Tab-separated table of C-alpha atoms in Angstrom:
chain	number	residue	atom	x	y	z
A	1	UNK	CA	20.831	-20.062	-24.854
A	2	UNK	CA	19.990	-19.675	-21.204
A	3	UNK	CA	17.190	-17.528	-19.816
A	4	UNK	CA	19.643	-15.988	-17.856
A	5	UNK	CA	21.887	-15.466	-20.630
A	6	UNK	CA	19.335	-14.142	-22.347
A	7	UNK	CA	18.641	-11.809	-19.987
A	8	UNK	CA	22.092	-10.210	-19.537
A	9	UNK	CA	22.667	-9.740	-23.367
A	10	UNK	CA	19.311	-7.900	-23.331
A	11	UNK	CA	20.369	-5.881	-20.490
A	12	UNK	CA	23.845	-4.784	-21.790
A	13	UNK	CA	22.235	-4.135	-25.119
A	14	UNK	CA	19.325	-2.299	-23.657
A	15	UNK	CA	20.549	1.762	-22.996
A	16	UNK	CA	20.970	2.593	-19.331
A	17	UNK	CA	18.601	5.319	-18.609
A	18	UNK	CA	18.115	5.281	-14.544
A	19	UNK	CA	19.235	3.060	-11.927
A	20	UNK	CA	16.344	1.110	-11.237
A	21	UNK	CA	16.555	1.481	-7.113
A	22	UNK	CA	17.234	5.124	-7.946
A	23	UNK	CA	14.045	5.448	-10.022
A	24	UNK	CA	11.613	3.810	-7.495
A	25	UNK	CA	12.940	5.540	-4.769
A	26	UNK	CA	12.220	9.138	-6.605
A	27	UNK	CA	8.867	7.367	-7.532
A	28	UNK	CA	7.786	7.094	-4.096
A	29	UNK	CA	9.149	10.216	-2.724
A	30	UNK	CA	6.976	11.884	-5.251
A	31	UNK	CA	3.778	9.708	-5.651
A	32	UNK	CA	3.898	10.864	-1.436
A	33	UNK	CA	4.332	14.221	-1.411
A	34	UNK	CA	2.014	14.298	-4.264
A	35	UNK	CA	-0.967	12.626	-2.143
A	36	UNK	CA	0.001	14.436	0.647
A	37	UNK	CA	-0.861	17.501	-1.022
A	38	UNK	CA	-4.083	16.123	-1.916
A	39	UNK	CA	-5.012	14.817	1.296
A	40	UNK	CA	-4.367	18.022	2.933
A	41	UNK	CA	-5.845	20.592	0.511
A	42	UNK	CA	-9.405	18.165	-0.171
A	43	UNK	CA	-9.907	16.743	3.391
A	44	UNK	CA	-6.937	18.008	5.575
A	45	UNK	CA	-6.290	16.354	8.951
A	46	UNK	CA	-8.740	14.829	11.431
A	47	UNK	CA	-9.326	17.905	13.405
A	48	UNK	CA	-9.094	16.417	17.069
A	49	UNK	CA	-5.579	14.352	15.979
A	50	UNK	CA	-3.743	15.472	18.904
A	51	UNK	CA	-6.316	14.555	21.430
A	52	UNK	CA	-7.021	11.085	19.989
A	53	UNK	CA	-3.310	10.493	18.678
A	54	UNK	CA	-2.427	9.060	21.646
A	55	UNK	CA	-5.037	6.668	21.992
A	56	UNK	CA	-4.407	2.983	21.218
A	57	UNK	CA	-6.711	2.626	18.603
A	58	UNK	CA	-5.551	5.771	16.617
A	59	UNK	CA	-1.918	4.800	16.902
A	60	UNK	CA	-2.423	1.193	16.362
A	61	UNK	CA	-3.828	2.054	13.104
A	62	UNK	CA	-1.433	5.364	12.219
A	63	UNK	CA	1.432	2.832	13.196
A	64	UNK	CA	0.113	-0.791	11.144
A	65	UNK	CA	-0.823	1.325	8.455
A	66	UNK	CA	3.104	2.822	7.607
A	67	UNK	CA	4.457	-0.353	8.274
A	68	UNK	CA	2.070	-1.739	5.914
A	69	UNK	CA	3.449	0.857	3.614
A	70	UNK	CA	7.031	-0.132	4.157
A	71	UNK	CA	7.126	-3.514	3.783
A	72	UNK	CA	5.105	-3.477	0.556
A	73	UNK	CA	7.568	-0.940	-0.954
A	74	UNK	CA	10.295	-2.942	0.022
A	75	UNK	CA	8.847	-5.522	-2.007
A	76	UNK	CA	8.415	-3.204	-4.987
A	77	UNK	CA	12.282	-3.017	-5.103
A	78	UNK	CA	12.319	-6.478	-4.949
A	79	UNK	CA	9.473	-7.189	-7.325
A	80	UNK	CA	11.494	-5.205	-10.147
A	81	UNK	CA	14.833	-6.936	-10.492
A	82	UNK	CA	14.464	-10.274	-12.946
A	83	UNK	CA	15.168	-13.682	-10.753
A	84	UNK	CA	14.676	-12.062	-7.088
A	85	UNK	CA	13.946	-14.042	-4.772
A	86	UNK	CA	10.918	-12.780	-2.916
A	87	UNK	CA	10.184	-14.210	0.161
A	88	UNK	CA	12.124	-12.485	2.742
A	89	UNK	CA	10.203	-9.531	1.614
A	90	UNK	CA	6.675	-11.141	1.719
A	91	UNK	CA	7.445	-12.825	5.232
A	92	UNK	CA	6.736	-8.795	7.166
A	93	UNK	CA	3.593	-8.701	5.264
A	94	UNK	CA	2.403	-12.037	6.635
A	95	UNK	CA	3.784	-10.221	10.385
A	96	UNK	CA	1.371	-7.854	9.745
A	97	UNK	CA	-1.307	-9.826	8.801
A	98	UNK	CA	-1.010	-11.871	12.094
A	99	UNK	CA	-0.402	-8.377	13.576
A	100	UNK	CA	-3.901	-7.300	12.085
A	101	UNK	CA	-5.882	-10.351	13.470
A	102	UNK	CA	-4.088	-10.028	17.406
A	103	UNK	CA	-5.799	-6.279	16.762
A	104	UNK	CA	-9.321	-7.564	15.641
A	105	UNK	CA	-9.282	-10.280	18.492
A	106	UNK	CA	-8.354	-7.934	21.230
A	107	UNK	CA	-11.222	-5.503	19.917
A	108	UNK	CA	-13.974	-7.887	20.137
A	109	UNK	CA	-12.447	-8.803	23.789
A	110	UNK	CA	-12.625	-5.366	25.252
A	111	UNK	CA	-15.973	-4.700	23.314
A	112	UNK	CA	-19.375	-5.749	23.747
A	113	UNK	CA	-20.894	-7.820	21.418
A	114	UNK	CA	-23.912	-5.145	21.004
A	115	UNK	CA	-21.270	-2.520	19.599
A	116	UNK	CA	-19.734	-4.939	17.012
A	117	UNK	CA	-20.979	-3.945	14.213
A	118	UNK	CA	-21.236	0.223	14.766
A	119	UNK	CA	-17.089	-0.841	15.116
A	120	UNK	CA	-17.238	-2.301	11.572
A	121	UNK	CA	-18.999	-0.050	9.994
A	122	UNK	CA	-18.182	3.534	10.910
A	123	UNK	CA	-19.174	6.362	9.876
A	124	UNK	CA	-16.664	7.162	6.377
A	125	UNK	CA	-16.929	3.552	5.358
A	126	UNK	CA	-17.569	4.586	1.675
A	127	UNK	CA	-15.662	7.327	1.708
A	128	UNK	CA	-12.537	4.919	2.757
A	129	UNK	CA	-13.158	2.769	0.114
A	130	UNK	CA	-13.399	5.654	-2.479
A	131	UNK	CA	-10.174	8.140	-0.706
A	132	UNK	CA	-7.860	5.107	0.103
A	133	UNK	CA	-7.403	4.206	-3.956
A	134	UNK	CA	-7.837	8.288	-5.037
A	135	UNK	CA	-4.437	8.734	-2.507
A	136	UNK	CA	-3.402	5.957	-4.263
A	137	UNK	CA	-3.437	7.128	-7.887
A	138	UNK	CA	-0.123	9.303	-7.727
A	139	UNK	CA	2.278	6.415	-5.940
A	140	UNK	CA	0.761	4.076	-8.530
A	141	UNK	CA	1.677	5.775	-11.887
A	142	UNK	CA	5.072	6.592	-10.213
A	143	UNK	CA	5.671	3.256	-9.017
A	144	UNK	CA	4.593	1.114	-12.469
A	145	UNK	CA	6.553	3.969	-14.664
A	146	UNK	CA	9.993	3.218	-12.498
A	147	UNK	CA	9.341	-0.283	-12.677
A	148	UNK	CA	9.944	0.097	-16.389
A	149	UNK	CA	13.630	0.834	-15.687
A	150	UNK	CA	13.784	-3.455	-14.266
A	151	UNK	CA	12.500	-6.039	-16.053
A	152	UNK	CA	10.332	-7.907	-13.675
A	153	UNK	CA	9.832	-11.678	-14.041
A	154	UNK	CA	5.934	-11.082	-14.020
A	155	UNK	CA	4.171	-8.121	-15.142
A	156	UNK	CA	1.479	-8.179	-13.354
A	157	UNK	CA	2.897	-9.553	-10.312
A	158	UNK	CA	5.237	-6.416	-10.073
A	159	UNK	CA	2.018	-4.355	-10.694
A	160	UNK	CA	-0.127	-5.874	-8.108
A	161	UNK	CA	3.030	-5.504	-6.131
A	162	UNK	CA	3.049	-1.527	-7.236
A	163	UNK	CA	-0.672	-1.339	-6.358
A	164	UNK	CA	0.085	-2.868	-2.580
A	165	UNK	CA	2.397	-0.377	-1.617
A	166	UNK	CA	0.464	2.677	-3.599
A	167	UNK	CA	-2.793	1.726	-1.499
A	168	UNK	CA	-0.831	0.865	1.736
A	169	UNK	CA	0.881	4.431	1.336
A	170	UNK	CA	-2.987	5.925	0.676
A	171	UNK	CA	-4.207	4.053	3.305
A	172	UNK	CA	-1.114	5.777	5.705
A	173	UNK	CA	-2.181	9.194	4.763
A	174	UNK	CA	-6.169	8.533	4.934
A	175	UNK	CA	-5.486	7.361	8.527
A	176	UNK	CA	-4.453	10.920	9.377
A	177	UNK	CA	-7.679	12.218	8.930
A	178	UNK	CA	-10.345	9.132	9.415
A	179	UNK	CA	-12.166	9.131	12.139
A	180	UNK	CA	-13.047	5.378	12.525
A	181	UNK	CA	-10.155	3.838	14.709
A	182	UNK	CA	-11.672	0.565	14.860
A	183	UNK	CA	-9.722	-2.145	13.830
A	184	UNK	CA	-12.290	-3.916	12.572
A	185	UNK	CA	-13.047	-1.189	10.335
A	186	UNK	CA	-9.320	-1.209	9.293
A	187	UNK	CA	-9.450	-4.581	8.428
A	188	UNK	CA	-12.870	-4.487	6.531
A	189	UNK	CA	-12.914	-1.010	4.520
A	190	UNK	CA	-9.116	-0.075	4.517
A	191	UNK	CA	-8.562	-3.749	3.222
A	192	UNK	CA	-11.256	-3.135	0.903
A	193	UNK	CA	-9.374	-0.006	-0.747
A	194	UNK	CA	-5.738	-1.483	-0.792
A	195	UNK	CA	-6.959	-4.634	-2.724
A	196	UNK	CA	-9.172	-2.703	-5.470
A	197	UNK	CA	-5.820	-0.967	-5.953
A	198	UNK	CA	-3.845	-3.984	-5.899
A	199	UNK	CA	-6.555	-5.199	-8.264
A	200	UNK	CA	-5.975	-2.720	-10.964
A	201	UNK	CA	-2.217	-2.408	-10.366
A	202	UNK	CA	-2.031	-6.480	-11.382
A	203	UNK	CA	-4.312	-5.518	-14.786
A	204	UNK	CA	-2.068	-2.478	-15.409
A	205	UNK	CA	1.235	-4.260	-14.497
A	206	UNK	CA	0.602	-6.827	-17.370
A	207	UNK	CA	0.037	-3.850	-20.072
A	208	UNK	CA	2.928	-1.599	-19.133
A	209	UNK	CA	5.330	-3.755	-18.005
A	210	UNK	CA	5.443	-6.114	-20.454
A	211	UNK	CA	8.871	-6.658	-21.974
């Protein structure tokens, strides 16, 4: 018998419980509002946002960060549904990527050498690293128990794939109230966060996905 085969007899055997688009989609809508909630009763909003808002820095990184959070969703949906191909959803994460390094080069254009590595650093560069996967934790346990309605090809693959767009959707919310606008801090600590995530959501993909 065919994989495929296979695969379909499993399915029509296998009792219907939720529409697998329809479960990730509720996943996300809650894992957000649940971090939202966090974000804004622990460490609320920065408190100058609508002074700085404006400012290309701050909307270069409110801005990369949701798309960031878009596209990896979009390849949650993807991830989830057996014999999917993937690449038209990994090709706007490579975008961004690209999009990311245009950023860091035009940073250490306009700024002198001297004030390189203040730019890195910060100020809340632990912090990052420890909020950016806490914001994370709702999305993630949404995301991987949805992903049990489909019947990904790889386990952890879907899971790392859950982990991307949890910490991409932390990393949206954290952006709101960090102060470092830098992208060279974005693309140190923020990238820091959203692969311990991804990280974990590969280990925890392979245990609770497995089918």
């Amino acid at each position: 018998m065919k994989t495929t085969d296979l695969i379909s007899l499993m399915a029509a055997d296998a009792p219907v419980r939720m529409r697998l688009g329809r479960a990730l989609a509720l996943a996300l809508v809650a894992g957000v509002v649940v971090s939202a909630v966090v974000l804004l009763v622990s460490v609320g909003l920065r408190h100058n946002l609508v002074s700085v808002f404006e400012t290309a820095r701050v909307l270069f990184k409110v801005c990369f960060t949701l798309a960031l959070a878009v596209a990896a969703s979009a390849l949650v949906f993807r991830v989830g549904r057996p014999g999917a191909p993937l690449g038209r959803r990994l090709l706007p994460l490579a975008v961004l990527v690209a999009v990311l390094l245009a950023a860091i080069g035009t940073e250490l254009m306009v700024v002198p050498r001297a004030h390189w590595m203040a730019s890195l650093e910060g100020a809340n560069a632990a912090f990052c690293v420890f909020f950016i996967p806490m914001l994370s934790l709702a999305p993630l346990g949404a995301l991987l128990y949805a992903l049990r309605e489909g019947a990904p090809d790889s386990p952890g693959l879907a899971g790392a794939a859950a982990g991307l767009a949890a910490s991409a959707i932390g990393a949206a919310l954290y952006a709101w109230h960090c102060p470092d606008d830098s992208p060279l801090f974005v693309a140190t600590w923020y990238t820091l966060g959203i692969a311990i995530v991804t990280t974990a959501g590969f280990f925890a993909g392979r245990r609770v996905l497995r089918w």
